Tab-separated table of C-alpha atoms in Angstrom:
chain	number	residue	atom	x	y	z
A	248	MET	CA	83.764	116.402	160.616
A	249	LEU	CA	86.274	117.350	163.264
A	250	ILE	CA	89.840	117.679	162.063
A	251	LEU	CA	92.586	118.223	164.568
A	252	ARG	CA	96.347	118.062	164.832
A	253	ARG	CA	98.173	115.723	167.208
A	254	LYS	CA	101.859	115.045	167.716
A	255	LYS	CA	103.668	111.877	168.614
A	256	ASN	CA	102.671	110.584	172.048
A	257	GLU	CA	99.664	112.855	172.235
A	258	SER	CA	96.229	111.353	172.659
A	259	LEU	CA	92.633	112.156	172.114
A	260	LEU	CA	89.585	110.923	173.913
A	261	ILE	CA	86.325	109.822	172.378
A	262	GLY	CA	83.545	109.659	174.906
A	263	GLU	CA	84.507	108.455	178.330
A	264	ASN	CA	86.380	105.290	177.606
A	265	ILE	CA	88.102	105.421	174.246
A	266	ARG	CA	91.592	106.824	173.989
A	267	ILE	CA	93.647	106.990	170.813
A	268	THR	CA	97.346	107.743	171.096
A	269	ILE	CA	99.706	108.561	168.263
A	270	ILE	CA	102.662	106.229	168.745
A	271	ASP	CA	104.620	107.128	165.684
A	272	CYS	CA	104.237	109.166	162.511
A	273	ALA	CA	106.118	108.679	159.296
A	274	SER	CA	105.521	109.713	155.735
A	275	ASP	CA	104.052	106.305	154.856
A	276	GLY	CA	101.778	105.889	157.835
A	277	VAL	CA	100.824	106.575	161.393
A	278	ARG	CA	100.883	104.081	164.252
A	279	LEU	CA	98.005	104.363	166.666
A	280	ALA	CA	97.335	102.811	170.032
A	281	ILE	CA	93.683	102.420	170.845
A	282	ASP	CA	92.322	101.856	174.331
A	283	ALA	CA	88.688	100.908	174.190
A	284	PRO	CA	86.255	98.564	175.897
A	285	LYS	CA	86.338	95.031	174.546
A	286	GLN	CA	82.830	95.135	173.129
A	287	ILE	CA	83.706	97.951	170.746
A	288	SER	CA	84.675	96.579	167.377
A	289	ILE	CA	87.703	98.160	165.745
A	290	LEU	CA	88.338	97.322	162.118
A	291	ARG	CA	90.526	98.732	159.425
A	292	GLU	CA	88.042	100.244	157.032
A	293	GLU	CA	89.262	98.232	154.057
A	294	LEU	CA	88.815	95.007	155.996
A	295	SER	CA	85.239	95.853	156.801
A	296	GLU	CA	84.594	96.585	153.150
A	297	ALA	CA	86.252	93.321	152.126
A	298	GLU	CA	84.062	91.364	154.549
A	299	GLN	CA	80.959	93.122	153.345
A	300	THR	CA	81.759	92.428	149.716
A	301	ASN	CA	82.327	88.726	150.428
A	302	LYS	CA	79.030	88.522	152.271
A	303	THR	CA	77.194	90.046	149.336
A	304	ALA	CA	78.855	87.505	147.060
A	305	LEU	CA	77.725	84.556	149.171
A	306	SER	CA	75.686	81.795	147.525
A	307	PRO	CA	74.079	83.569	144.601
A	308	ASP	CA	70.934	82.394	142.912
A	309	LEU	CA	71.675	79.379	140.744
A	310	ARG	CA	69.824	80.705	137.713
A	311	SER	CA	71.766	83.948	137.775
A	312	VAL	CA	75.002	82.010	137.992
A	313	LEU	CA	74.096	79.923	134.977
A	314	GLN	CA	73.205	83.062	133.096
A	315	LEU	CA	76.591	84.524	133.951
A	316	GLN	CA	78.298	81.333	132.874
A	317	SER	CA	76.726	81.623	129.466
A	318	PHE	CA	78.610	84.894	128.958
A	319	PHE	CA	81.891	83.122	129.368
A	320	HIS	CA	82.111	81.768	125.935
A	321	HIS	CA	85.044	79.515	125.664
A	322	PRO	CA	87.785	81.866	124.615
A	323	ALA	CA	87.871	80.139	121.243
A	324	LYS	CA	91.460	79.188	120.818
A	325	ASP	CA	91.531	78.786	117.086
A	326	GLY	CA	92.822	75.580	115.707
A	327	LYS	CA	92.402	73.840	119.018
A	328	ASP	CA	89.007	72.269	118.920
A	329	GLY	CA	89.865	68.650	119.452
A	330	LYS	CA	87.096	67.791	121.825
A	331	GLU	CA	87.248	64.395	123.397
A	332	TYR	CA	84.095	62.537	124.203
B	225	MET	CA	83.803	61.975	150.216
B	226	THR	CA	80.745	63.737	148.875
B	227	ILE	CA	78.881	66.917	149.640
B	228	GLN	CA	75.360	67.922	148.671
B	229	THR	CA	75.007	71.382	147.254
B	230	ASP	CA	72.452	73.352	145.295
B	231	TYR	CA	74.640	72.530	142.341
B	232	GLY	CA	74.254	68.801	142.838
B	233	THR	CA	76.291	66.162	144.584
B	234	VAL	CA	80.003	66.683	144.410
B	235	GLU	CA	82.512	63.943	144.964
B	236	PHE	CA	85.989	64.857	146.092
B	237	ARG	CA	89.157	63.592	147.672
B	238	GLU	CA	90.998	65.137	150.567
B	239	GLU	CA	93.821	66.195	148.256
B	240	ASP	CA	91.386	68.177	146.081
B	241	LEU	CA	90.718	70.616	148.910
B	242	LEU	CA	92.018	74.138	149.102
B	243	ILE	CA	92.924	75.225	152.608
B	244	PHE	CA	92.487	78.827	153.750
B	245	ARG	CA	93.962	78.626	157.231
B	246	ASP	CA	92.538	81.997	158.217
B	247	GLY	CA	89.374	81.586	156.214
B	248	ILE	CA	88.373	84.420	153.921
B	249	PHE	CA	87.178	87.855	154.990
B	250	GLY	CA	83.915	87.571	156.867
B	251	PHE	CA	84.166	83.772	157.044
B	252	PRO	CA	87.089	83.119	159.370
B	253	LYS	CA	85.929	79.685	160.477
B	254	LEU	CA	85.489	78.115	157.063
B	255	THR	CA	88.868	76.888	155.900
B	256	ARG	CA	88.225	74.029	153.485
B	257	TYR	CA	86.965	74.657	149.978
B	258	LEU	CA	86.617	72.884	146.675
B	259	LEU	CA	87.199	74.627	143.381
B	260	LEU	CA	85.039	73.476	140.478
B	261	ARG	CA	85.194	74.581	136.887
B	262	MET	CA	81.930	75.744	135.407
B	263	ASN	CA	83.141	75.359	131.883
B	264	GLU	CA	84.863	72.075	131.358
B	265	ASP	CA	87.777	73.320	129.383
B	266	ASP	CA	88.720	76.651	130.880
B	267	ASP	CA	89.440	78.384	134.147
B	268	SER	CA	87.693	81.661	133.425
B	269	ILE	CA	84.771	81.018	135.778
B	270	LEU	CA	84.680	78.666	138.728
B	271	LEU	CA	82.660	77.784	141.797
B	272	MET	CA	84.226	77.630	145.216
B	273	LEU	CA	82.269	75.435	147.605
B	274	SER	CA	82.806	75.176	151.326
B	275	THR	CA	82.989	71.539	152.389
B	276	GLU	CA	82.162	72.533	155.948
B	277	GLU	CA	79.021	74.538	155.237
B	278	SER	CA	77.324	73.286	152.103
B	279	LYS	CA	75.291	76.466	151.604
B	280	VAL	CA	78.452	78.523	151.224
B	281	VAL	CA	79.302	78.951	147.567
B	282	PHE	CA	81.218	81.678	145.789
B	283	VAL	CA	81.557	82.391	142.103
B	284	LEU	CA	85.145	83.092	141.108
B	285	ILE	CA	86.485	84.634	137.966
B	286	ASN	CA	89.997	84.469	136.658
B	287	PRO	CA	90.974	88.151	136.832
B	288	PHE	CA	93.415	87.799	133.942
B	289	PHE	CA	90.549	86.712	131.742
B	290	LEU	CA	88.820	90.027	132.462
B	291	ASP	CA	91.928	92.162	132.375
B	292	PRO	CA	95.055	90.683	130.813
B	293	ASP	CA	97.041	93.493	132.448
B	294	TYR	CA	95.833	92.707	135.959
B	295	SER	CA	98.909	92.976	138.136
B	296	PRO	CA	98.407	92.210	141.805
B	297	VAL	CA	101.376	92.949	144.040
B	298	LEU	CA	101.576	91.015	147.275
B	299	ALA	CA	103.289	92.182	150.429
B	300	PRO	CA	106.303	90.179	151.610
B	301	GLU	CA	104.377	88.814	154.579
B	302	GLU	CA	101.610	87.618	152.269
B	303	LEU	CA	104.143	85.789	150.113
B	304	ALA	CA	105.660	84.302	153.268
B	305	CYS	CA	102.229	83.131	154.329
B	306	LEU	CA	101.940	81.294	151.015
B	307	GLU	CA	105.439	79.862	151.414
B	308	THR	CA	106.852	81.250	148.236
B	309	GLU	CA	109.024	84.107	147.070
B	310	ASP	CA	107.805	84.071	143.521
B	311	SER	CA	104.352	85.583	143.055
B	312	GLY	CA	104.452	84.271	139.493
B	313	GLU	CA	103.792	80.738	140.627
B	314	LEU	CA	100.592	81.664	142.446
B	315	SER	CA	97.025	81.460	141.160
B	316	TYR	CA	94.640	84.378	141.527
B	317	TYR	CA	90.856	84.369	141.585
B	318	ALA	CA	88.441	87.249	142.021
B	319	ILE	CA	85.129	86.843	143.826
B	320	CYS	CA	82.097	87.836	141.831
B	321	VAL	CA	78.833	89.236	143.163
B	322	VAL	CA	76.163	87.684	140.957
B	323	GLN	CA	72.875	89.550	140.870
B	324	ASN	CA	69.544	88.636	139.375
B	325	ASP	CA	70.047	91.473	136.959
B	326	TYR	CA	73.230	90.500	135.140
B	327	LEU	CA	73.984	94.128	134.363
B	328	GLU	CA	74.625	94.603	138.060
B	329	ASN	CA	77.160	91.788	138.421
B	330	THR	CA	80.383	92.974	139.970
B	331	VAL	CA	83.810	91.550	140.642
B	332	ASN	CA	86.195	92.327	143.478
B	333	LEU	CA	89.644	92.846	142.003
B	334	LYS	CA	90.986	94.446	145.170
B	335	CYS	CA	90.692	91.321	147.304
B	336	PRO	CA	91.763	88.354	145.193
B	337	LEU	CA	92.037	84.851	146.550
B	338	VAL	CA	95.637	83.814	146.083
B	339	ILE	CA	96.544	80.164	146.030
B	340	ASN	CA	99.824	78.351	145.963
B	341	PRO	CA	99.055	75.387	143.692
B	342	LYS	CA	101.956	73.399	145.145
B	343	THR	CA	100.690	73.453	148.720
B	344	ARG	CA	97.018	74.103	147.921
B	345	HIS	CA	97.018	76.744	150.606
B	346	GLY	CA	95.335	80.039	149.940
B	347	ILE	CA	94.751	83.441	151.466
B	348	GLN	CA	92.566	86.359	150.600
B	349	VAL	CA	94.443	89.630	150.418
B	350	ILE	CA	93.561	93.295	150.189
B	351	LEU	CA	95.838	94.805	147.566
B	352	LYS	CA	97.399	97.999	148.845
B	353	ASP	CA	98.065	101.022	146.655
B	354	SER	CA	96.361	99.276	143.767
B	355	PRO	CA	94.096	100.800	141.169
B	356	TYR	CA	91.543	98.041	141.756
B	357	GLY	CA	88.242	98.318	143.537
B	358	TYR	CA	85.791	96.107	145.406
B	359	ARG	CA	83.040	96.383	142.828
B	360	HIS	CA	83.943	96.544	139.161
B	361	LYS	CA	80.934	96.088	136.932
B	362	LEU	CA	81.498	92.930	134.932
B	363	ARG	CA	79.992	94.506	131.870
B	364	SER	CA	82.773	97.089	131.867
B	365	PHE	CA	85.234	94.444	130.682
B	366	ASP	CA	85.626	93.750	127.015
B	367	ALA	CA	85.943	90.032	127.658
B	368	ILE	CA	82.279	89.716	128.527
B	369	ALA	CA	80.742	92.965	127.437
B	370	ASN	CA	77.434	92.892	125.586
B	371	PRO	CA	76.964	89.171	125.882
B	372	ILE	CA	73.346	89.172	124.844
B	373	ASN	CA	71.912	91.871	122.688
B	374	ASP	CA	68.569	92.645	124.183
B	375	GLN	CA	66.914	89.279	124.170
B	376	ASP	CA	63.688	90.679	125.524
B	377	GLY	CA	64.122	94.403	125.386
B	378	SER	CA	66.757	96.304	127.274
B	379	ASP	CA	64.364	97.917	129.709
B	380	ASN	CA	62.782	95.702	132.308
B	381	HIS	CA	61.206	98.233	134.596
B	382	ALA	CA	57.834	97.645	133.021
B	383	ASP	CA	56.071	96.345	136.106
B	384	THR	CA	57.613	98.347	138.893
B	385	SER	CA	55.362	101.374	138.893
B	386	THR	CA	53.697	100.789	142.267
């Protein structure tokens, strides 16, 4: 992995058509400006991970869901078993 | 109105819907969902069905059921998006990844769905600077640990030798 030091308003180039410029640095974060072709997707890493996790969670197998449900025993609140049918 | 799902036919009214104006992560176009309890008398596990795409279903868990000390902190702009200043009046749900092998089930405590019950609007957030992750094993929580004690033997790798 390449690690390098840049100051405010300095840039770096990735390939021929991606430029990243440091707009501002502070102790709680860095602001970047990114010039890149439209077709290149730029995502905050955590967002990509969040999307991926949601996609894995999509529409699980019904039987597995019912199995999971069976683990959620009603948190037996003692003295409160007045079921109405 | 009704929708057909793998879980049967569900009848609902417009006012039952939850609206995620920006969708949820990875599903930006789906904005209308129904929340259904799986156990009649508690909110610990629920299904969230898209009314726009009937195949889209998520399993949600009440994160406070898993971890009574769960303490999500929302950013001011997230609270503004939900039209409230008091995060105490919001409802939180964590999306669960349900696997065929229940030992592998995980829950995403880092990206809860947050709903304002008054407006029925919701957003999904990514909690910053939080100790929570995207994939907590469900079995690591006391609330549902060791649910079944080896019904049919704990090791089911018997037929995977090829």
